[in-house]
Coordinates of C-alpha atoms and ligand atoms in Angstrom, one line a residue:
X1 CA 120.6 65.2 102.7
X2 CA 118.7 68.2 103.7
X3 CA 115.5 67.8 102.1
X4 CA 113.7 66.4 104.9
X5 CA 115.6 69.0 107.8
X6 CA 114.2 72.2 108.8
X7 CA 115.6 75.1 107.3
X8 CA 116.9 77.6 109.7
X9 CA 118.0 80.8 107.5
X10 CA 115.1 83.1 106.4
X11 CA 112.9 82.0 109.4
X12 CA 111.0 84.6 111.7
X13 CA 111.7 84.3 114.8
X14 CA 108.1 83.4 115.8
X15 CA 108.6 81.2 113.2
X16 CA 112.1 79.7 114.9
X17 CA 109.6 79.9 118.4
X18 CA 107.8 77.7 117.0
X19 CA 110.0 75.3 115.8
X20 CA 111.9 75.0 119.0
X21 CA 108.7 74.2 121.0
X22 CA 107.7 71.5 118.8
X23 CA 110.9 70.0 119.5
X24 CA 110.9 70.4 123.0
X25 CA 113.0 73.0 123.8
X26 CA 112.4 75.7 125.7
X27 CA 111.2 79.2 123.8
X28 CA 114.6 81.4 124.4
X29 CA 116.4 79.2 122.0
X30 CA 115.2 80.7 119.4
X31 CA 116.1 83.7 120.3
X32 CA 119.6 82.3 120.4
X33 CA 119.2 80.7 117.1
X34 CA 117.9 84.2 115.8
X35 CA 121.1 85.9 117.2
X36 CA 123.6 83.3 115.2
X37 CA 121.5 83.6 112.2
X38 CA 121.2 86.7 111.1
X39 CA 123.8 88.8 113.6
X40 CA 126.6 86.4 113.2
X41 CA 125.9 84.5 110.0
X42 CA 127.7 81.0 110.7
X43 CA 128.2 78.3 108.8
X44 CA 128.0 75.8 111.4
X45 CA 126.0 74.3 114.7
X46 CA 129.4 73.9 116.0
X47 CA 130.1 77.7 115.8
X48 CA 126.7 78.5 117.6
X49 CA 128.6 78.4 121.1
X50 CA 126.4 79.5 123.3
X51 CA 124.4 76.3 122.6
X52 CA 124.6 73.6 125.1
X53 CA 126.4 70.6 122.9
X54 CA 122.8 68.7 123.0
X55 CA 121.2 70.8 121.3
X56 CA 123.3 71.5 118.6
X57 CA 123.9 67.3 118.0
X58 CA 120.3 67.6 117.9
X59 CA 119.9 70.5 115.5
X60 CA 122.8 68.7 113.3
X61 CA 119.5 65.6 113.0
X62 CA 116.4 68.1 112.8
X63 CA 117.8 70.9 111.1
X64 CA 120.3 72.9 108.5
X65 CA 121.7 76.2 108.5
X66 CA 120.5 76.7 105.1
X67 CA 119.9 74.5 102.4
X68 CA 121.5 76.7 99.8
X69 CA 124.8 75.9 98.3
X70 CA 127.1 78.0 96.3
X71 CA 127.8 76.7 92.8
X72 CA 130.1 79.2 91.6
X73 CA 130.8 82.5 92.3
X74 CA 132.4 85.2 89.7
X75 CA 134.4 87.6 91.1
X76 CA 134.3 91.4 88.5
X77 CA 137.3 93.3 87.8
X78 CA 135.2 96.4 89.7
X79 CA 134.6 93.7 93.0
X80 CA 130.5 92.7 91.9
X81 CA 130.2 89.0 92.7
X82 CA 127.6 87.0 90.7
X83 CA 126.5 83.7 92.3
X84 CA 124.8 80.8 91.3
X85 CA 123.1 79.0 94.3
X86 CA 121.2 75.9 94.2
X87 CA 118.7 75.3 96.3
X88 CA 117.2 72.5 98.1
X89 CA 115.0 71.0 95.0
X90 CA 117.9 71.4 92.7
X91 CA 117.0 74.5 91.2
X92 CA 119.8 77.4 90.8
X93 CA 118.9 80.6 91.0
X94 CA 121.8 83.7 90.5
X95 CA 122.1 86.6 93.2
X96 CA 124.6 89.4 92.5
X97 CA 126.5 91.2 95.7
X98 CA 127.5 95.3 94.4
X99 CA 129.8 97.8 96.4
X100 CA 130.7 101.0 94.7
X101 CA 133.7 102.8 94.8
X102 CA 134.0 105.3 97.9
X103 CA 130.9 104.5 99.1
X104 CA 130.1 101.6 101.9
X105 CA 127.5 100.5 101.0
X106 CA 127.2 96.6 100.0
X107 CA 123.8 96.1 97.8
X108 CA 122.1 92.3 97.4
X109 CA 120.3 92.5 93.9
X110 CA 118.1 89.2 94.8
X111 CA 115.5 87.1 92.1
X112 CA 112.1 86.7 93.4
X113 CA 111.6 84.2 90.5
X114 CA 113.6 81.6 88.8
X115 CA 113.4 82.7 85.2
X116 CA 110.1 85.1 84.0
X117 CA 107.0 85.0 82.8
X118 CA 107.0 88.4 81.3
X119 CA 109.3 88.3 78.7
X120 CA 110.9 91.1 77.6
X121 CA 112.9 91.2 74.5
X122 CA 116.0 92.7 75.9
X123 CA 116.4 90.5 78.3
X124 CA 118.5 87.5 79.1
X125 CA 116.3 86.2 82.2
X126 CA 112.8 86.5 80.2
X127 CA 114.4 84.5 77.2
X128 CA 114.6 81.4 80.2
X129 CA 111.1 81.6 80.2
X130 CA 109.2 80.8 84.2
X131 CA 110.2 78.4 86.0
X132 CA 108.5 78.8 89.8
X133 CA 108.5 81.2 92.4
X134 CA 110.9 81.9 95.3
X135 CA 109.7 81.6 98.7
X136 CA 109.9 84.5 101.3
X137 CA 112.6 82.4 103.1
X138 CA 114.4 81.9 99.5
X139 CA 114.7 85.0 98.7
X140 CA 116.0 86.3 102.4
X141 CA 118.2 83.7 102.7
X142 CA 120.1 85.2 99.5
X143 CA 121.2 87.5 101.9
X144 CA 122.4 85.9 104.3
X145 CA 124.4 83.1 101.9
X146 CA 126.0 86.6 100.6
X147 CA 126.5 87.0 104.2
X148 CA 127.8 84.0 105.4
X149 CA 130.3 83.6 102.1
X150 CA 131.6 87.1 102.4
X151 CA 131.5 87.4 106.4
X152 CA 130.3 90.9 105.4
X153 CA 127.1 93.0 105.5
X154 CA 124.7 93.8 103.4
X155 CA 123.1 97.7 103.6
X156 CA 120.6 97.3 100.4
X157 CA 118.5 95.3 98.9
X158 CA 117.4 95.8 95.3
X159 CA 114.9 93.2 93.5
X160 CA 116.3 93.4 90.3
X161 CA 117.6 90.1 89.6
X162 CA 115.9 87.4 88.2
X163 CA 111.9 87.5 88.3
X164 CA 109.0 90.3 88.6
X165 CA 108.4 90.5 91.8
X166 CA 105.1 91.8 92.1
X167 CA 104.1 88.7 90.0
X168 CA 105.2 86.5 93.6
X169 CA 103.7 89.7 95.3
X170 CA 102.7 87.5 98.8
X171 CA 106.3 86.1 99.3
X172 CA 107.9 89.4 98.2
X173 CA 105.7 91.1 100.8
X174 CA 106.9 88.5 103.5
X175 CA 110.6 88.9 102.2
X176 CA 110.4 92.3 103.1
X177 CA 109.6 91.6 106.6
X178 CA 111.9 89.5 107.2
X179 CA 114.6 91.8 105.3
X180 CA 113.6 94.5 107.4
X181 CA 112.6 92.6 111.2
X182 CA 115.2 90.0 111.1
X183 CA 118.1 91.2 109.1
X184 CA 117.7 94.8 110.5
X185 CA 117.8 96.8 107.0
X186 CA 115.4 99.6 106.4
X187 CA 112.7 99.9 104.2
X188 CA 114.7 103.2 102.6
X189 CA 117.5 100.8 101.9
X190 CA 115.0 98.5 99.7
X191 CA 114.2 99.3 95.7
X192 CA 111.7 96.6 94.0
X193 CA 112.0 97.2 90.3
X194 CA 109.0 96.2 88.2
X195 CA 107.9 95.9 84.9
X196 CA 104.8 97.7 85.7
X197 CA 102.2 95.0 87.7
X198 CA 99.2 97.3 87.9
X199 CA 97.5 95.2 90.8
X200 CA 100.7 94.7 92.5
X201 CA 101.8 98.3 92.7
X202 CA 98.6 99.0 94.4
X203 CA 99.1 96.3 96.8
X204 CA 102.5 97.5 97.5
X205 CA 100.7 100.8 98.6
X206 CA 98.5 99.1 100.9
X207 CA 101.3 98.4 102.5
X208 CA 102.3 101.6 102.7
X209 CA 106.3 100.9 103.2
X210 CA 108.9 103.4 102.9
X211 CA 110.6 101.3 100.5
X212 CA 111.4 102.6 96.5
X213 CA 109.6 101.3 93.8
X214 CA 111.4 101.3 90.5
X215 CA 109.2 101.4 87.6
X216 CA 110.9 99.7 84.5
X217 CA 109.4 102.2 81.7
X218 CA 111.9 102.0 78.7
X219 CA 109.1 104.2 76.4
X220 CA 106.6 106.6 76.6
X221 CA 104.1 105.5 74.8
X222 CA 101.8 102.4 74.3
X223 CA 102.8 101.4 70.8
X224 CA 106.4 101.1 71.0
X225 CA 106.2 99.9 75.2
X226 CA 104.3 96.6 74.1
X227 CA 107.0 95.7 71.4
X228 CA 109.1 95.8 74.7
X229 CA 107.7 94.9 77.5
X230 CA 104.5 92.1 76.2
X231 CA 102.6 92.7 79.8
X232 CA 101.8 96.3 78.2
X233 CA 99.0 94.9 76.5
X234 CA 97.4 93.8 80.0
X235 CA 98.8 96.8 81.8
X236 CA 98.7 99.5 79.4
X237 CA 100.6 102.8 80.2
X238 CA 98.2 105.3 81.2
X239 CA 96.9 103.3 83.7
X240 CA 100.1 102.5 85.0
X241 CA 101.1 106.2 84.9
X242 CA 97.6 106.6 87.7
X243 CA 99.0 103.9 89.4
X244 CA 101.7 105.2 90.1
X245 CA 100.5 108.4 91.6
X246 CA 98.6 106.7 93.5
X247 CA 101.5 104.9 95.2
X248 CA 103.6 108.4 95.5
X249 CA 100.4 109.8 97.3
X250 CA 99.9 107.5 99.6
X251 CA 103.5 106.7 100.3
X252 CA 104.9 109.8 100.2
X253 CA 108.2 108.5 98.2
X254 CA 109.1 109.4 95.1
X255 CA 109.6 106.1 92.5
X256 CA 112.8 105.7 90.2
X257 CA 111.8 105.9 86.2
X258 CA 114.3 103.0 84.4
X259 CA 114.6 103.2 81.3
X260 CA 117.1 100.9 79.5
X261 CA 118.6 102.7 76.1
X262 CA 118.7 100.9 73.3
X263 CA 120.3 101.9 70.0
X264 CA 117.6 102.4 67.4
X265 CA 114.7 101.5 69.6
X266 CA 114.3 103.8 71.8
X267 CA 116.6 106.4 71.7
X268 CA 114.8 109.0 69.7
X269 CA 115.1 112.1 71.2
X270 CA 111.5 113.0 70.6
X271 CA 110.9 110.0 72.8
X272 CA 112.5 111.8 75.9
X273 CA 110.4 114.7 75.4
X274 CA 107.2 112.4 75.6
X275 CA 108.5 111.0 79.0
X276 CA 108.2 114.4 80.3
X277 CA 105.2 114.9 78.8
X278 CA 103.9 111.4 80.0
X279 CA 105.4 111.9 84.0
X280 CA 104.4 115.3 84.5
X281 CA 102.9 116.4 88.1
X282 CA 104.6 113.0 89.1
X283 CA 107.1 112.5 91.8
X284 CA 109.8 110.7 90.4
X285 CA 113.5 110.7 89.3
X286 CA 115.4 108.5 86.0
X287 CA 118.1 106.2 86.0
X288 CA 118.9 105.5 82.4
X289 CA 120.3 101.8 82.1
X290 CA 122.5 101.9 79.0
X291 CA 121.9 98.3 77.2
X292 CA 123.9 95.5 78.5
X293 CA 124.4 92.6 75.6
X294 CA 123.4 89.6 76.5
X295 CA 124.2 86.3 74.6
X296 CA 123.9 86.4 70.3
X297 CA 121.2 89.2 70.3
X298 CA 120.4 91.9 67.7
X299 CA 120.6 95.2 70.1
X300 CA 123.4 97.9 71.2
X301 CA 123.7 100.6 73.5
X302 CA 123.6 104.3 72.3
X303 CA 126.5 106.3 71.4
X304 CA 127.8 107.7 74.4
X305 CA 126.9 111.1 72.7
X306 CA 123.2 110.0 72.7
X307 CA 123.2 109.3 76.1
X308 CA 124.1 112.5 77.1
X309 CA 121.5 114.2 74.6
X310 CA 118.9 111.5 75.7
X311 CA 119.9 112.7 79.5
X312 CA 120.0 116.5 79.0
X313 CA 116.4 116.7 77.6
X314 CA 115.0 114.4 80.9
X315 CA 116.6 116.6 82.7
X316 CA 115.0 120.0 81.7
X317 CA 112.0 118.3 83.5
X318 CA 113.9 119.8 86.2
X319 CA 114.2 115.9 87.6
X320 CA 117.2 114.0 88.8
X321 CA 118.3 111.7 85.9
X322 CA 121.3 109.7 86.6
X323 CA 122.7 107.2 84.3
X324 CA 123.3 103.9 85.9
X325 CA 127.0 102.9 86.7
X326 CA 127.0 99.2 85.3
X327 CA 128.5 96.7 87.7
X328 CA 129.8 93.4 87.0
X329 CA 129.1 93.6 83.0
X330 CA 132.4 91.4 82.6
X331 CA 131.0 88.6 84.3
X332 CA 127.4 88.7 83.1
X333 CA 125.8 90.1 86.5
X334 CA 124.6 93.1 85.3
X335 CA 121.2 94.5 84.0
X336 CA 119.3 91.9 81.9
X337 CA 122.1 89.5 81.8
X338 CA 121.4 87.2 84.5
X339 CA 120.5 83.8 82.8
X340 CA 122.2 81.0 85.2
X341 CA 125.2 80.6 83.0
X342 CA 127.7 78.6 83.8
X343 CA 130.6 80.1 82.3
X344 CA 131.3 84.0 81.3
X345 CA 131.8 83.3 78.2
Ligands
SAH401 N1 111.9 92.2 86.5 C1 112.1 93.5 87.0 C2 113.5 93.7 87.6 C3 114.7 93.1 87.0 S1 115.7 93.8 85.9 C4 111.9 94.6 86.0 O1 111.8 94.3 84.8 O2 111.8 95.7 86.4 C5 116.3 95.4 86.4 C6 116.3 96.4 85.2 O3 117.1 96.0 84.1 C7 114.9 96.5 84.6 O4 114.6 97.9 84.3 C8 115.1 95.8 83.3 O5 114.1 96.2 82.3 C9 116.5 96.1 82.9 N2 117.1 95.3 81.8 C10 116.7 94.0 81.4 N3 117.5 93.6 80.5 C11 118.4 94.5 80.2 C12 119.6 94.7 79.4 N4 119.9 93.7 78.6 N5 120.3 95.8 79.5 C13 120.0 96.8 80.3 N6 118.9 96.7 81.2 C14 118.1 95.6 81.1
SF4_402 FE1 111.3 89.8 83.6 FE2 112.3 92.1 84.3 FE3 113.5 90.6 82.5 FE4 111.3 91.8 81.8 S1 113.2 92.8 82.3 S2 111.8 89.7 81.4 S3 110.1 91.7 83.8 S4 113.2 90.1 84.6

């Protein structure tokens, strides 16, 4: 039973501090506790060696690692791993682990939610409808179950699994401390992909971080955007549009335009035109997110052909546009598709 143990794994280390001096021990073990969380990633008390055998019988009473446990993991022909882990109240929530061909880097795409409130009809994880939020220590200790099951480590951290993040906006912010204090990766290494929070954008620029926001546009225009995306009609484009300038302003970094292409919907070539029209004098660049199916739904991707035509006009903006490189469709872990299934099939 874990549910009435303290859970190590996402913990500050003021927060371990703590901990240790309410159960007597003296204030360095937490350091040491820090070291064999997040440097070494164990498993186990007994692994933490340079603990005195006391204290780690008495961390096996008071405490667990983590109180996540991995339900199933599918492993994609191109090496994504999807996992489902459940956590301590019995929820499961799904975390994907990406690496890209000739290139080292290992990216966690973590949920800040289980399930969404906003809905958007493309989407596998807004059909599951909200279920709660993730805590800061929930959605760090992602992470480190990737971590720990891999014995490998993680160089980016994208906030595109399930969830809006800027919807959980205090926990996300405290995530991100702990992402970049504890586990040691850079703000430039994070991306939080939204589907356009007007108040939480502006929050994120209070915070002035060096991190990229991804703004999830998929149209140019008010009418067709709140057929998408339903928090249009509460956050409605133009405003967005100011908000993000804001953000580049005071940040300094430029934000990623998504924009998932969908056969018939969206793919008008007059629609690309509009998005330059609509981003001009902004600092940004466009990763175009060809449509991934999710179960019995009504939409397709574009021709490959229409991609390309789609991609050519962005680009006489004279901005980087780069279509995304899907990972993990195979096994349901990429774009959109995350829904806690089960089975792949
Ligand atoms: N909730 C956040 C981040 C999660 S999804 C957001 O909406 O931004 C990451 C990206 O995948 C978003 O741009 C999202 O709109 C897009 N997406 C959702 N469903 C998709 C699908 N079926 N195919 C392709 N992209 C999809
Ligand atoms: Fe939520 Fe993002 Fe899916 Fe929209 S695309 S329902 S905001 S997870």
């Amino acid at each position: 039973m874990t549910e009435s143990k303290y859970i190590l794994a996402g913990k500050t280390l003021e927060e371990l501090e703590e901990f240790v001096q309410i159960n007597n021990e003296p204030k360095f073990r937490a350091k040491q506790l820090h070291y064999w969380l997040y440097k070494n990633c164990v498993k186990t008390f007994d692994e933490m060696t340079n603990l005195s055998k006391g204290f780690r019988n008495k961390l096996k009473d008071i405490a667990v690692i983590s109180a996540n446990t991995i339900k199933q993991r599918f492993i994609s022909k191109d090496g994504t791993i999807r996992y489902l882990i459940e956590l301590a109240d019995q929820t499961v929530i799904e975390t994907v682990l990406m690496r890209f061909d000739h290139r080292p880097n290992l990216t966690a795409c973590v949920s800040s939610q289980i399930g969404c409130p906003v809905g958007c009809i493309f989407c596998a994880t807004g059909k599951m409808g909200f279920i709660r939020n993730l805590t800061a220590s929930e959605i760090a200790d992602q992470i480190l179950t990737i971590q720990r099951d891999t014995g490998l480590e993680v160089t980016n951290v994208v906030y595109m699994g399930q969830g809006e993040p800027l919807l959980n906006f205090d926990e996300v912010a405290k995530s991100i401390k702990i992402i970049t204090k504890e586990l040691e990766i850079g703000n430039r290494r994070i991306t939080i992909s939204t589907s356009g929070i007007i108040p939480g954008i502006h929050k994120l620029a209070e915070e002035n971080r060096q991190l990229t926001l991804a703004l999830s546009l998929h149209a140019p225009n008010h009418e067709l955007r709140q057929q998408l995306i339903p928090i249009e009609k509460k956050y409605p484009l133009d405003e967005l549009v100011k908000a993000l300038h804001a953000l580049t302003h005071k940040t300094g970094r430029r934000v990623t335009i998504e924009y998932t292409l969908i056969k018939d919907v969206n793919d008008d070539l007059k629609l690309a035109k509009e998005m330059n029209y609509l981003l001009k004098g902004l600092n940004y660049n466009v990763n175009l997110i060809p449509y991934n199916p999710t179960s019995n739904d009504k939409y397709q991707a574009p021709s490959q052909k229409r991609i390309n035509e789609f991609r050519y006009i962005l680009e006489q903006s004279g901005k980087k546009v780069t279509v995304r490189l899907e990972r993990g469709s195979d096994i349901n872990a990429a774009c959109g598709q995350l829904s806690a299934q089960l089975s792949t099939d």
